[in-house]
Coordinates of C-alpha atoms in Angstrom, one line a residue:
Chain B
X1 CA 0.0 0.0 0.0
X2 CA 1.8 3.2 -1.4
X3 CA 0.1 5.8 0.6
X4 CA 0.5 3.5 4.1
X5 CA 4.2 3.3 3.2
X6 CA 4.8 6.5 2.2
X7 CA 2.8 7.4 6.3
X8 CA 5.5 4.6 7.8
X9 CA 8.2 6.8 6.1
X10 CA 7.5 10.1 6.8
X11 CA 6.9 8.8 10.5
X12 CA 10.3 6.6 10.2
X13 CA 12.3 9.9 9.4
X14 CA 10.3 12.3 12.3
X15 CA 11.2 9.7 14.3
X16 CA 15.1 9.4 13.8
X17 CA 15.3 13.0 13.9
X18 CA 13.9 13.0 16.8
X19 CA 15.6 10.6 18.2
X20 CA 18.8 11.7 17.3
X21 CA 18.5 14.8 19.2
X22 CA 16.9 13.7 22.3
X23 CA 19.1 11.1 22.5
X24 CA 22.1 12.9 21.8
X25 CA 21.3 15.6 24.4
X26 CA 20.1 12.6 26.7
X27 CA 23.2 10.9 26.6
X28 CA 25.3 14.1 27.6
X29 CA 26.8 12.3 30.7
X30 CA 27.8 9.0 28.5
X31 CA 31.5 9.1 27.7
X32 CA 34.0 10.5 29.2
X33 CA 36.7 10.7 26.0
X34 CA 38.9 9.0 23.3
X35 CA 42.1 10.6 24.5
X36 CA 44.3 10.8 27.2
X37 CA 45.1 13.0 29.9
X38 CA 48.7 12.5 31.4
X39 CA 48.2 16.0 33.3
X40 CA 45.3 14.6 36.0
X41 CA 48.4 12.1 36.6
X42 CA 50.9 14.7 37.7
X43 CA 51.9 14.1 41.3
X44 CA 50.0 10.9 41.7
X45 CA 52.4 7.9 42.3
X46 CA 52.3 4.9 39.5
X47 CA 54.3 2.0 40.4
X48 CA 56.5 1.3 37.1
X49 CA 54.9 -1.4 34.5
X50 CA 57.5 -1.8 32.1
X51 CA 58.0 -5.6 33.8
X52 CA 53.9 -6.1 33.9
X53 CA 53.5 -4.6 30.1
X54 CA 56.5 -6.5 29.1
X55 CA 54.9 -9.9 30.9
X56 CA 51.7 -9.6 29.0
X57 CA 53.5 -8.4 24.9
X58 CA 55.7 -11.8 26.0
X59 CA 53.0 -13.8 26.5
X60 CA 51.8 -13.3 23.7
X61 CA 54.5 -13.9 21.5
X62 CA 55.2 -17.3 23.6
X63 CA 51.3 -18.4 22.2
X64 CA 52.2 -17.0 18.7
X65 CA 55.4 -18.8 18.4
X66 CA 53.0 -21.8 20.3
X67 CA 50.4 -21.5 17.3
X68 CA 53.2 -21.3 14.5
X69 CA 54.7 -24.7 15.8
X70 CA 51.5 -26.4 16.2
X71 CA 50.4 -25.2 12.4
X72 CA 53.9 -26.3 11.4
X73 CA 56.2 -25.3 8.3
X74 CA 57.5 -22.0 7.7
X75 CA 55.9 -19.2 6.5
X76 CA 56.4 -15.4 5.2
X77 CA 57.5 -12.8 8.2
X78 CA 54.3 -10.6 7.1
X79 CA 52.0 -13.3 7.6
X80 CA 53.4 -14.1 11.1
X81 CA 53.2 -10.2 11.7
X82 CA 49.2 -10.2 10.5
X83 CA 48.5 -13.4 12.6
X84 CA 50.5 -11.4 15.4
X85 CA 48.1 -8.5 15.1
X86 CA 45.1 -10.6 14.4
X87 CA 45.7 -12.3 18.0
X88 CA 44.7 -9.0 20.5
X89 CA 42.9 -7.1 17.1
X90 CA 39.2 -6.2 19.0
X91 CA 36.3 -4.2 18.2
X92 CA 37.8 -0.9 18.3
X93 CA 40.5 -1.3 21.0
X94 CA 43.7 -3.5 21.2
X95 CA 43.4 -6.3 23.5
X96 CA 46.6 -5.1 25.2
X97 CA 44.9 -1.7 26.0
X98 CA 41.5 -3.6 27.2
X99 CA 43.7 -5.8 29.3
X100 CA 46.0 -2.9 30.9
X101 CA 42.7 -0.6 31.8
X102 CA 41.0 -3.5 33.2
X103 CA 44.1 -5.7 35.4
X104 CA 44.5 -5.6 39.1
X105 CA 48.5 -5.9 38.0
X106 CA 48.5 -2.6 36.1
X107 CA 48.9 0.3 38.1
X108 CA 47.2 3.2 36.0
X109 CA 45.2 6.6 37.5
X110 CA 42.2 7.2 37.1
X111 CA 42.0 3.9 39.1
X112 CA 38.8 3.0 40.2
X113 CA 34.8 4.5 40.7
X114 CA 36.3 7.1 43.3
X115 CA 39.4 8.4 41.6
X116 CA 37.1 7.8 38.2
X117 CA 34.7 10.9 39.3
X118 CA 37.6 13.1 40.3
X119 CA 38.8 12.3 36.6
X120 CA 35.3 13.5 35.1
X121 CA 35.7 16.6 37.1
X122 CA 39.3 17.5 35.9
X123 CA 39.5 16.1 32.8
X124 CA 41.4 18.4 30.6
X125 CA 39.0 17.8 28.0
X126 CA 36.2 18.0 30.5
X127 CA 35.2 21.4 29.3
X128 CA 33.8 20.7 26.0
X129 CA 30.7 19.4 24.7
X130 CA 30.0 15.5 25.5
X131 CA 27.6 16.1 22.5
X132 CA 29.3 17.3 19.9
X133 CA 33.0 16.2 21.1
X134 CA 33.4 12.9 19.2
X135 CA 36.6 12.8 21.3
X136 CA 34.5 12.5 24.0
X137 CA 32.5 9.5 22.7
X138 CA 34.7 7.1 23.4
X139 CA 36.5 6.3 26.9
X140 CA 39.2 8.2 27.7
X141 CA 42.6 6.1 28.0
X142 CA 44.0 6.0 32.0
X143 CA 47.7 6.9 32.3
X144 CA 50.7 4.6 33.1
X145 CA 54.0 4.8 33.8
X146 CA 57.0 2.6 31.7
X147 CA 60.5 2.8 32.4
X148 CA 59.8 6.1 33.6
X149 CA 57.4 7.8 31.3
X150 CA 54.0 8.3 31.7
X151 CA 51.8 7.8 28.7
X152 CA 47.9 6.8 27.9
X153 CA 47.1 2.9 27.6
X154 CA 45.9 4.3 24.0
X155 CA 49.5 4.5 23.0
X156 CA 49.2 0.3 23.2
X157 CA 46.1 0.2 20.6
X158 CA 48.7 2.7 18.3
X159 CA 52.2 1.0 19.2
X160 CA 50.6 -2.6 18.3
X161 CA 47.4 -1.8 16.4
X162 CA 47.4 1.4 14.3
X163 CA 51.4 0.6 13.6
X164 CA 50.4 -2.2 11.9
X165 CA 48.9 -0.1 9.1
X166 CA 52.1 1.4 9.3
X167 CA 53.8 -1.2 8.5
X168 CA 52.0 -2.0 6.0
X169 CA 52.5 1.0 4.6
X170 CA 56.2 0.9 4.9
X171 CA 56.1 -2.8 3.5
X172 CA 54.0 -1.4 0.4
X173 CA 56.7 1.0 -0.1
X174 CA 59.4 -1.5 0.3
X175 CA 57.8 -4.1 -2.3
X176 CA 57.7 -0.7 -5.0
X177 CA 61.2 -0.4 -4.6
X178 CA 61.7 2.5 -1.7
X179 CA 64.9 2.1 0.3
X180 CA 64.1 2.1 4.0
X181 CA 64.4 5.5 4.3
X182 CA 61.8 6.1 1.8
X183 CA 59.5 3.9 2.9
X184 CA 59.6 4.7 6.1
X185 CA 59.2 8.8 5.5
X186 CA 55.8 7.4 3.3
X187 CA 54.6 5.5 5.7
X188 CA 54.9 8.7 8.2
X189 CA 54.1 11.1 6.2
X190 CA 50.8 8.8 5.5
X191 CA 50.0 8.2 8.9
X192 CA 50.4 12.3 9.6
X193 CA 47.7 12.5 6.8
X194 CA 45.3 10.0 8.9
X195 CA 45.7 11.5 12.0
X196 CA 44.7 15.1 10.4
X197 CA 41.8 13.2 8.9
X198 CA 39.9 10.7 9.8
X199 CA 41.6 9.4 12.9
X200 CA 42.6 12.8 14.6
X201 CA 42.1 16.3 14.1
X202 CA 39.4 16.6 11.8
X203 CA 37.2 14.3 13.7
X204 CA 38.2 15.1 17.7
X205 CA 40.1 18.4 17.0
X206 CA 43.0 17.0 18.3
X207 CA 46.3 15.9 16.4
X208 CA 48.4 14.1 19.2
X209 CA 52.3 13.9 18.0
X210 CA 52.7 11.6 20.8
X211 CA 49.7 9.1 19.2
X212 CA 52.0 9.8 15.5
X213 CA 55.3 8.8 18.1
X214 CA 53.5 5.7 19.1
X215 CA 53.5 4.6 15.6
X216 CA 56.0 5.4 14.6
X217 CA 57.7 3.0 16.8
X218 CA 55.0 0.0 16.8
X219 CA 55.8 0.5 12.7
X220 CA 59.6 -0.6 13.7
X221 CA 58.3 -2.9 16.4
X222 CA 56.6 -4.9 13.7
X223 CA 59.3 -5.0 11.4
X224 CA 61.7 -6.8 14.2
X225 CA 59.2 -8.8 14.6
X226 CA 60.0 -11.4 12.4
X227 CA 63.2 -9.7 10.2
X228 CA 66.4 -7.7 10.9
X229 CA 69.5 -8.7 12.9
X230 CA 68.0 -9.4 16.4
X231 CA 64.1 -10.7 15.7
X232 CA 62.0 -11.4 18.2
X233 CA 60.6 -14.8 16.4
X234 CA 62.5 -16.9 14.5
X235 CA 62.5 -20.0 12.3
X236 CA 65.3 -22.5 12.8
X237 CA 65.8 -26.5 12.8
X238 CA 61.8 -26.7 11.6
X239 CA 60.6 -25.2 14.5
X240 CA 59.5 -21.1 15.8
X241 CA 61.0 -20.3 18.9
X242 CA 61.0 -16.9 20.9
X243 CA 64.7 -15.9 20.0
X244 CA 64.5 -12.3 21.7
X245 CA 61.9 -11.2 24.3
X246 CA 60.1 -8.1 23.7
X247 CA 60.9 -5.2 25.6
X248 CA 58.7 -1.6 25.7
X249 CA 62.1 0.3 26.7
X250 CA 63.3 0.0 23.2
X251 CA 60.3 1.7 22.0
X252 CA 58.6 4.0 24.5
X253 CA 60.2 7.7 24.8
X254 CA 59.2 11.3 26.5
X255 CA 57.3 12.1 23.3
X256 CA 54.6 9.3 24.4
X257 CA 53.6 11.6 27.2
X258 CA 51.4 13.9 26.0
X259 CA 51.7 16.6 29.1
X260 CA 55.4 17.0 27.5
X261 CA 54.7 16.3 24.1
X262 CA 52.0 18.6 23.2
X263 CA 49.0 18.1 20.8
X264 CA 48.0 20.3 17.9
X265 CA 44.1 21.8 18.8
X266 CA 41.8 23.2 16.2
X267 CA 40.5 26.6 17.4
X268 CA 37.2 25.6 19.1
X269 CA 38.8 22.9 21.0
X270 CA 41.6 24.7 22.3
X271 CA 39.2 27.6 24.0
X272 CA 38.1 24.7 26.0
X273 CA 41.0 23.0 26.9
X274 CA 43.5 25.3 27.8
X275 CA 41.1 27.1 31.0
X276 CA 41.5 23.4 32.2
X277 CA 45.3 23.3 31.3
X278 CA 46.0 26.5 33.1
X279 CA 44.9 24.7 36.5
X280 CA 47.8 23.0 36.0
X281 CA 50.5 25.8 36.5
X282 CA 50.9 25.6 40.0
X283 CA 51.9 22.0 39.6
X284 CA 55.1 22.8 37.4
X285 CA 56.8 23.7 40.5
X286 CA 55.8 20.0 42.5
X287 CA 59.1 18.2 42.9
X288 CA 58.1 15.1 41.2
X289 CA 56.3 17.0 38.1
X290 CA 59.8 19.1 38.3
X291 CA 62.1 15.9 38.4
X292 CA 60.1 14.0 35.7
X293 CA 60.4 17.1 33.1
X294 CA 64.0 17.6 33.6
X295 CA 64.8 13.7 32.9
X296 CA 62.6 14.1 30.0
X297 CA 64.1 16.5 29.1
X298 CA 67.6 14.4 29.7
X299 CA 66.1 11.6 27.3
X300 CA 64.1 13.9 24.4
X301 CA 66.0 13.7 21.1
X302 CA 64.5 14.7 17.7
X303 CA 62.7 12.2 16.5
X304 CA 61.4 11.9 12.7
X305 CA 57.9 12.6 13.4
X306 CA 58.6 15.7 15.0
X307 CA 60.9 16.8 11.9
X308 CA 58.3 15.9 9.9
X309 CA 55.8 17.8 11.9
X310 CA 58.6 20.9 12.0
X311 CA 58.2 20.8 8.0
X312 CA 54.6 21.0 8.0
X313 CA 54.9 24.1 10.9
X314 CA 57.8 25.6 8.1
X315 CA 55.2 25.7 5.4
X316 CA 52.2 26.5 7.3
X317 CA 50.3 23.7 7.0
X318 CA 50.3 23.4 10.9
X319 CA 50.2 25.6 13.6
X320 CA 53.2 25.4 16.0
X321 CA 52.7 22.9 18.4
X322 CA 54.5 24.6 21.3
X323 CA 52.3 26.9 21.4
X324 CA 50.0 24.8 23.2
X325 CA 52.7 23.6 25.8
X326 CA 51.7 24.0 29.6
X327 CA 54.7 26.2 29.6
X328 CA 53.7 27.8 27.0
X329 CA 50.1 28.6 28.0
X330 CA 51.5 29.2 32.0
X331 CA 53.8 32.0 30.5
X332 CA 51.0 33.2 28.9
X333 CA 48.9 34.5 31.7
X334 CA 52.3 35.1 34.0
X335 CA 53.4 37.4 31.1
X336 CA 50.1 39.1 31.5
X337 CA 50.7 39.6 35.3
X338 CA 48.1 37.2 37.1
X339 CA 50.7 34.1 37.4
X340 CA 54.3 35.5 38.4
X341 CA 56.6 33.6 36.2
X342 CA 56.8 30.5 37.8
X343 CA 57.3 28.3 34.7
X344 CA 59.5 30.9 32.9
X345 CA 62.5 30.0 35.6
X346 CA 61.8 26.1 35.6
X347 CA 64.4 25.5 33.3
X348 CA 62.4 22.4 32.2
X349 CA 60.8 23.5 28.8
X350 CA 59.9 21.7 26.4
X351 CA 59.5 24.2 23.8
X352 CA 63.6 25.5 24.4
X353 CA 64.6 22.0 23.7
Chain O
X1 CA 107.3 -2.3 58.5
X2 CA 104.1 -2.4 57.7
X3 CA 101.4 -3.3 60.3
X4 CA 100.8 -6.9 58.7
X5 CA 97.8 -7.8 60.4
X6 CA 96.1 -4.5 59.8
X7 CA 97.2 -4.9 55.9
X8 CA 95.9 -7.9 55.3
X9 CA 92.6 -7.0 56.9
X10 CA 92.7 -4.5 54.3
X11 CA 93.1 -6.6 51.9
X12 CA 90.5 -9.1 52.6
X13 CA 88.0 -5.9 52.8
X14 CA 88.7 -5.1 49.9
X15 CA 88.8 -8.7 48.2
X16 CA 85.5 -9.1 50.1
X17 CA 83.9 -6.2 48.6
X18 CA 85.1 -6.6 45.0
X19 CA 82.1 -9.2 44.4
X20 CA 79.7 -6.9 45.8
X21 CA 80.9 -4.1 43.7
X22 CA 80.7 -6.2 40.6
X23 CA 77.1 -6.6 41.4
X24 CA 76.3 -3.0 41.9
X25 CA 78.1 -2.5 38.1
X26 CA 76.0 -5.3 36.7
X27 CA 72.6 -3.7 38.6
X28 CA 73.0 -0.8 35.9
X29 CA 73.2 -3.2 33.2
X30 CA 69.8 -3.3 31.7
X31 CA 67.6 -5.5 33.6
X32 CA 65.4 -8.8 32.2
X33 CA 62.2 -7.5 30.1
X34 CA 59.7 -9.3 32.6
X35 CA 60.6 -11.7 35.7
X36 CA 59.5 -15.4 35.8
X37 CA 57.4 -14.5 38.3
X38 CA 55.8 -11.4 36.9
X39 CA 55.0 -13.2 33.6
X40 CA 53.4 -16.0 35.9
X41 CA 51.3 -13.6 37.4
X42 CA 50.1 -11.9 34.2
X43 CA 49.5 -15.1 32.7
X44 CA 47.8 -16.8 36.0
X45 CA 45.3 -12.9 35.3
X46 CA 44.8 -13.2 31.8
X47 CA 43.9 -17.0 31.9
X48 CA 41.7 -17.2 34.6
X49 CA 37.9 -16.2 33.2
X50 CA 35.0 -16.1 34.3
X51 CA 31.4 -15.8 32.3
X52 CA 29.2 -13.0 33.2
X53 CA 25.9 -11.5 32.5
X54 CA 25.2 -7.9 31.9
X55 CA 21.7 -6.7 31.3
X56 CA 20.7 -4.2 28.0
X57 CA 18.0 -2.1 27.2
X58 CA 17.1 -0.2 24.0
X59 CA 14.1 1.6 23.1
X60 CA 13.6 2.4 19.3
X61 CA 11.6 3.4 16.4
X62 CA 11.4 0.9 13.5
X63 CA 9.5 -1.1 11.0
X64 CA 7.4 -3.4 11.8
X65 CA 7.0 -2.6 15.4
X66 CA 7.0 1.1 15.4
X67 CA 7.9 2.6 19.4
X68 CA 9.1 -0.5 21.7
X69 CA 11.3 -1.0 24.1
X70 CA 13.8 -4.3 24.8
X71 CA 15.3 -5.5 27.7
X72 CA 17.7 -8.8 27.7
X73 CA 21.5 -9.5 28.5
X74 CA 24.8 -10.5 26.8
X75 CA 26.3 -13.5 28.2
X76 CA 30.2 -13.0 27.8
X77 CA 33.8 -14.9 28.7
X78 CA 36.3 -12.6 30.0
X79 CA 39.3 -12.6 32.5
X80 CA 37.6 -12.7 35.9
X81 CA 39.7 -9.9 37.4
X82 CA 38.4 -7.3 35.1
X83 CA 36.7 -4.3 36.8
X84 CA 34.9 -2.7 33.3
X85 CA 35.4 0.5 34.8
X86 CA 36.8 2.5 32.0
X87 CA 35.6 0.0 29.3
X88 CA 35.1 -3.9 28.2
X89 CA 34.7 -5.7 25.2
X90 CA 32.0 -8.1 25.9
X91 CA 32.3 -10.7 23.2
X92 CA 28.9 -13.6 23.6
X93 CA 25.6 -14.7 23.2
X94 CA 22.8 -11.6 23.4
X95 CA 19.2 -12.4 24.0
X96 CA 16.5 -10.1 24.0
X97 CA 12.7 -9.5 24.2
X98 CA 11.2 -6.3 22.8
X99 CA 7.3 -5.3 23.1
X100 CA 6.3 -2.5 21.1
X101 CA 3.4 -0.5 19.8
X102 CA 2.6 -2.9 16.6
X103 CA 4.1 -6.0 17.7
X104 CA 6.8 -7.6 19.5
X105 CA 10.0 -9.5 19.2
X106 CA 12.2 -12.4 20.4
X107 CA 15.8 -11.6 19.3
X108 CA 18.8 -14.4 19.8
X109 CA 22.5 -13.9 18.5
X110 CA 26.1 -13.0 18.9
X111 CA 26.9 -9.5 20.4
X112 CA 30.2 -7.5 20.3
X113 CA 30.5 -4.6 22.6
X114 CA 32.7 -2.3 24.1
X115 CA 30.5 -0.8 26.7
X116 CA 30.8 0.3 30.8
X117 CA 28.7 -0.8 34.1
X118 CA 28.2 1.5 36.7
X119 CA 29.6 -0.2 40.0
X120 CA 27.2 -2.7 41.4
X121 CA 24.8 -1.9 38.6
X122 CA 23.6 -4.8 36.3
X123 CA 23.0 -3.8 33.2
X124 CA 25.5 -2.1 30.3
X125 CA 25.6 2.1 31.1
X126 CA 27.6 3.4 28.4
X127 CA 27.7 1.4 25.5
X128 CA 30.8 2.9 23.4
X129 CA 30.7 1.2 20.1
X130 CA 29.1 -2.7 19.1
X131 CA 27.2 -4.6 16.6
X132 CA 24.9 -7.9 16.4
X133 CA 23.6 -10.7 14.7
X134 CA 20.5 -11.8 15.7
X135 CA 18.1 -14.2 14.8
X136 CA 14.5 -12.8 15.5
X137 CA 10.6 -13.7 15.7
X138 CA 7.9 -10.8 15.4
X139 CA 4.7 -11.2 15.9
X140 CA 2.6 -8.1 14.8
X141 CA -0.4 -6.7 16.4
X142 CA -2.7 -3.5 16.7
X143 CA -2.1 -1.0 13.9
X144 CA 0.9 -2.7 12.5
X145 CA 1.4 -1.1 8.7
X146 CA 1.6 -5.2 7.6
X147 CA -1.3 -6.8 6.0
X148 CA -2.4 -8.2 7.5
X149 CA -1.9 -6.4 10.3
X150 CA -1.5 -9.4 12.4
X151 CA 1.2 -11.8 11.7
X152 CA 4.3 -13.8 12.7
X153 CA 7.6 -13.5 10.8
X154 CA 11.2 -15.1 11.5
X155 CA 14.3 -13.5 10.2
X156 CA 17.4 -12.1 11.0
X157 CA 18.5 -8.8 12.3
X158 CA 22.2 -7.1 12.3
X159 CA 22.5 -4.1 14.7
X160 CA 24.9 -1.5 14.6
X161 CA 25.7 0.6 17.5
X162 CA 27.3 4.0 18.8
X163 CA 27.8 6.1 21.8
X164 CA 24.4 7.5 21.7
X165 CA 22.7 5.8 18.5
X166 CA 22.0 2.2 17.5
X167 CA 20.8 1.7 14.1
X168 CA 19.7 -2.1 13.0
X169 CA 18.5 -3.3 9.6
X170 CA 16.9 -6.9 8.9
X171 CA 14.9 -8.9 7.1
X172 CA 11.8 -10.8 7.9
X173 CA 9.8 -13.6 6.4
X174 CA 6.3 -14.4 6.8
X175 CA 5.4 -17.8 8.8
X176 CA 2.2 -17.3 9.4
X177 CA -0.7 -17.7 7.0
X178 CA -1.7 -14.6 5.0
X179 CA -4.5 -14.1 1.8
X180 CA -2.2 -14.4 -1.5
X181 CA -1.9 -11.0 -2.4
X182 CA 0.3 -10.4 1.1
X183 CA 4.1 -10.3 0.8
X184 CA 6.2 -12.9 2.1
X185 CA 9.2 -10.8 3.3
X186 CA 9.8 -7.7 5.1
X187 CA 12.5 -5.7 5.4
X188 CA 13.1 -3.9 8.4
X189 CA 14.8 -0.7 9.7
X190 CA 15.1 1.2 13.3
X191 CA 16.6 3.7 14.8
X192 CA 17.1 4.1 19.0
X193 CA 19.3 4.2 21.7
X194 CA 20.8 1.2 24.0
X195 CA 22.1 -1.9 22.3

């Protein structure tokens, strides 16, 4: 019946629309974020997981090698890399993130219900729109601490997850004839372009060098996973053994922590973030906030994401991203006489590096 | 001379601390990745899982059964330490039952979803990002837009859904008896919030 069908759809689309905004504006309190907030960890003791994270990657690799041996034969380094990937791939997160927010054995803040609602209320990205923030749609990522370095457990979905589509970038490159070097600036330079797009800025507002760092590295990670001088797995005598365990402190740097390494905001983000990044002045001057900058600062080197990101700043295709350092933003308002220049004498810039 | 004695006291001093200097030397060496006993532990955590319920609710618009509400729960393996507190993938069976304004149905699948509980709560709070499969029976009733208006259909029914939106799309075929004229399959369409 046209005209009954024609009724159902008019009433289908009212309905949807409907829908769509009461439950949008009904769901205001859902999620807390899809990014990270290493700042609500500053001062707040984390035991050290590099041994736990280490424990869990290692375990892994023992049930890879475990599956290789009991499929038998030997078989390309890519395909042990995909099955590798395939093992903790899940429905939107890596099953090493899920595991680390979830395990008694990971010490991470915000830990718990309690120290969760103290998160909600100081979440740096707190201040914008639970609505219209798609950053906000997702759960935000709790902050750890590995050989030193604090960074979001999102950095483990990018290290072993998003890396892999660096890697396969890189290997694309490779099988067209690039030389490492080549291939590797590609598969940056093409990961840059996703994190503008559709993985980052465009969509959350927010382009985090430290995510593009965490790549970067997993992208390496995978390549040693099965190739190089010192593999992790290898094939010899018929059979796959674990030759060299995995270890985070090859990979994880300052630049993973993202209240050192700062992101890149789009305009209408950054008016809500930096009133909430501004709280954080005071706490430049806490011993252990003090300590932790000036050995990152000890350990920061140059890395090739941030001289890509340095040519993009050069031909003003992004905005600098130290301008939206804390110390940056902190000698903003002490310039401007409410703060007295408390960061300005720290010695423990970022930006100056 | 020499006090003898008192040198060779010295000396074993020092000879006894040499080893323990060694060590302190080989203690900023770079220490094992993991211990035995850490990866023990991690592995003893990630192995030992438990199966748990978590109720879901929706309510939605769709075709056939126009406003209607579901209630039902996702049955789901998982290591038995996890708190869910930031997030969980709950990976398992889904069953559900859904009145509505033109009919009702009986929904039974496989559910992915990465979703929250509020502490002591039983049922899913946020529900982040999921789909399903589910295998469904409708019957229709009251001013359902079918002819006839009432029938029963079986069918299947895949769901797709988002922080704050859950969209689903199906197709339904008629079991019941119907005049000639009435068409055998439906397809179906629906738009609400919950999973």
């Amino acid at each position: 019946m046209p005209g009954a069908a024609r009724t159902a759809s008019r009433r289908f689309a009212l309905a949807a629309l409907v829908a769509a905004l009461l439950l949008g504006l009904g769901g205001a309190g859902a999620a807390p974020g899809l990014e990270t907030d290493q700042f609500f960890a500053w001062g707040r003791h984390l035991e050290d997981m590099t041994e736990v994270l280490n424990a869990r990657v290692n375990l892994e690799l023992e049930r890879l090698v475990a599956d290789l041996n009991r499929d038998g034969g030997e078989r390309p380094c890519q395909k042990v890399r995909l099955r590798f990937f395939k093992r903790h791939r899940m429905l939107f997160f890596d099953g090493f993130e899920t595991w680390s927010v979830n395990s008694p054995l990971v010490s991470r803040s915000p830990l718990g219900p309690e120290e969760m609602r103290e998160f909600e209320q100081k979440y740096i990205y707190g201040g914008t729109s639970p609505l219209f923030d798609t950053g906000r749609w997702m759960p935000s990522s709790p902050t750890v601490e590995v050989n030193g370095i604090r960074l979001g457990t999102d950095k483990l979905t990018h290290f072993l997850g998003t890396a892999w589509y660096y890697h396969r970038w890189y290997r694309k490159a490779r099988a067209r004839g690039a030389t490492p070097a080549e291939a590797e600036d590609r598969a940056v330079r093409r990961g840059l372009r996703h994190e503008i797009t559709i993985l980052g800025r465009a969509v959350s507002g927010v382009l985090s060098l430290a995510d593009l760092e965490a790549n970067y590295e997993g992208m390496w990670f995978y390549e040693r996973l099965c190739a190089g001088d010192d593999p992790h797995v290898v094939h010899e005598g018929g059979l796959w053994r674990l030759r060299g365990p995995f270890d985070l402190r090859d990979y994880v740097t300052p630049e993973w922590d993202e209240s050192w390494q700062p992101n890149i905001y789009v305009r209408r983000k950054w008016g809500k973030v930096k009133p909430r990044m501004l709280g954080y002045c005071p706490m430049l001057e806490h011993p252990r906030v003090r300590a932790r900058r000036r050995e990152y600062a000890k350990r920061d080197r140059v890395t090739e994401t941030e001289e890509l990101i340095d040519e993009m700043v050069t031909a003003g295709k992004l905005p600098d991203p130290s301008g939206f350092s804390i110390e940056s933003v902190c000698d903003e308002v002490a310039n401007r006489g409410s703060v007295r220049g408390r960061a300005a004498g720290s010695g423990l810039r970022r930006a100056d590096r | 001379m020499p006090n003898t004695p008192l040198a060779v006291g010295a000396l074993v001093i020092v000879l006894q601390a040499l080893p323990a200097a060694a060590r302190e030397v080989g203690d900023d060496a770079r220490a094992e990745p993991s211990s035995s006993e850490t990866a023990d532990r991690v592995q003893a955590d990630v192995d030992e899982t438990s199966l748990r319920w978590l109720g879901i609710a929706r309510v939605r618009y769709s075709i056939p059964l126009d406003f209607s509400a579901g209630a039902g729960a996702v049955l789901a393996r998982m290591p038995a330490s996890y708190d869910c507190t930031t997030f969980c993938e709950y990976r398992g069976f889904v069953a559900q039952i859904e009145p509505g304004s033109a009919g009702g149905q009986l929904g039974v699948g496989y559910a992915r979803v990465i979703a929250t509980h509020k502490p002591r709560s039983a049922f899913l709070n946020n529900v982040y990002v999921g789909w399903s499969a589910r295998a469904v029976l409708v019957r229709t009733w009251g001013d359902s837009e079918l002819d006839p208006a009432r029938q029963t259909l079986a069918g299947f029914e895949g769901q797709f859904a988002l922080p704050r939106l859950s969209f689903n799309l199906g197709v339904l075929r008629r079991i019941s008896s119907a005049h000639e004229d009435a068409d055998r399959y439906v397809y179906t369409a629906g738009i609400g919030w919950g999973f």
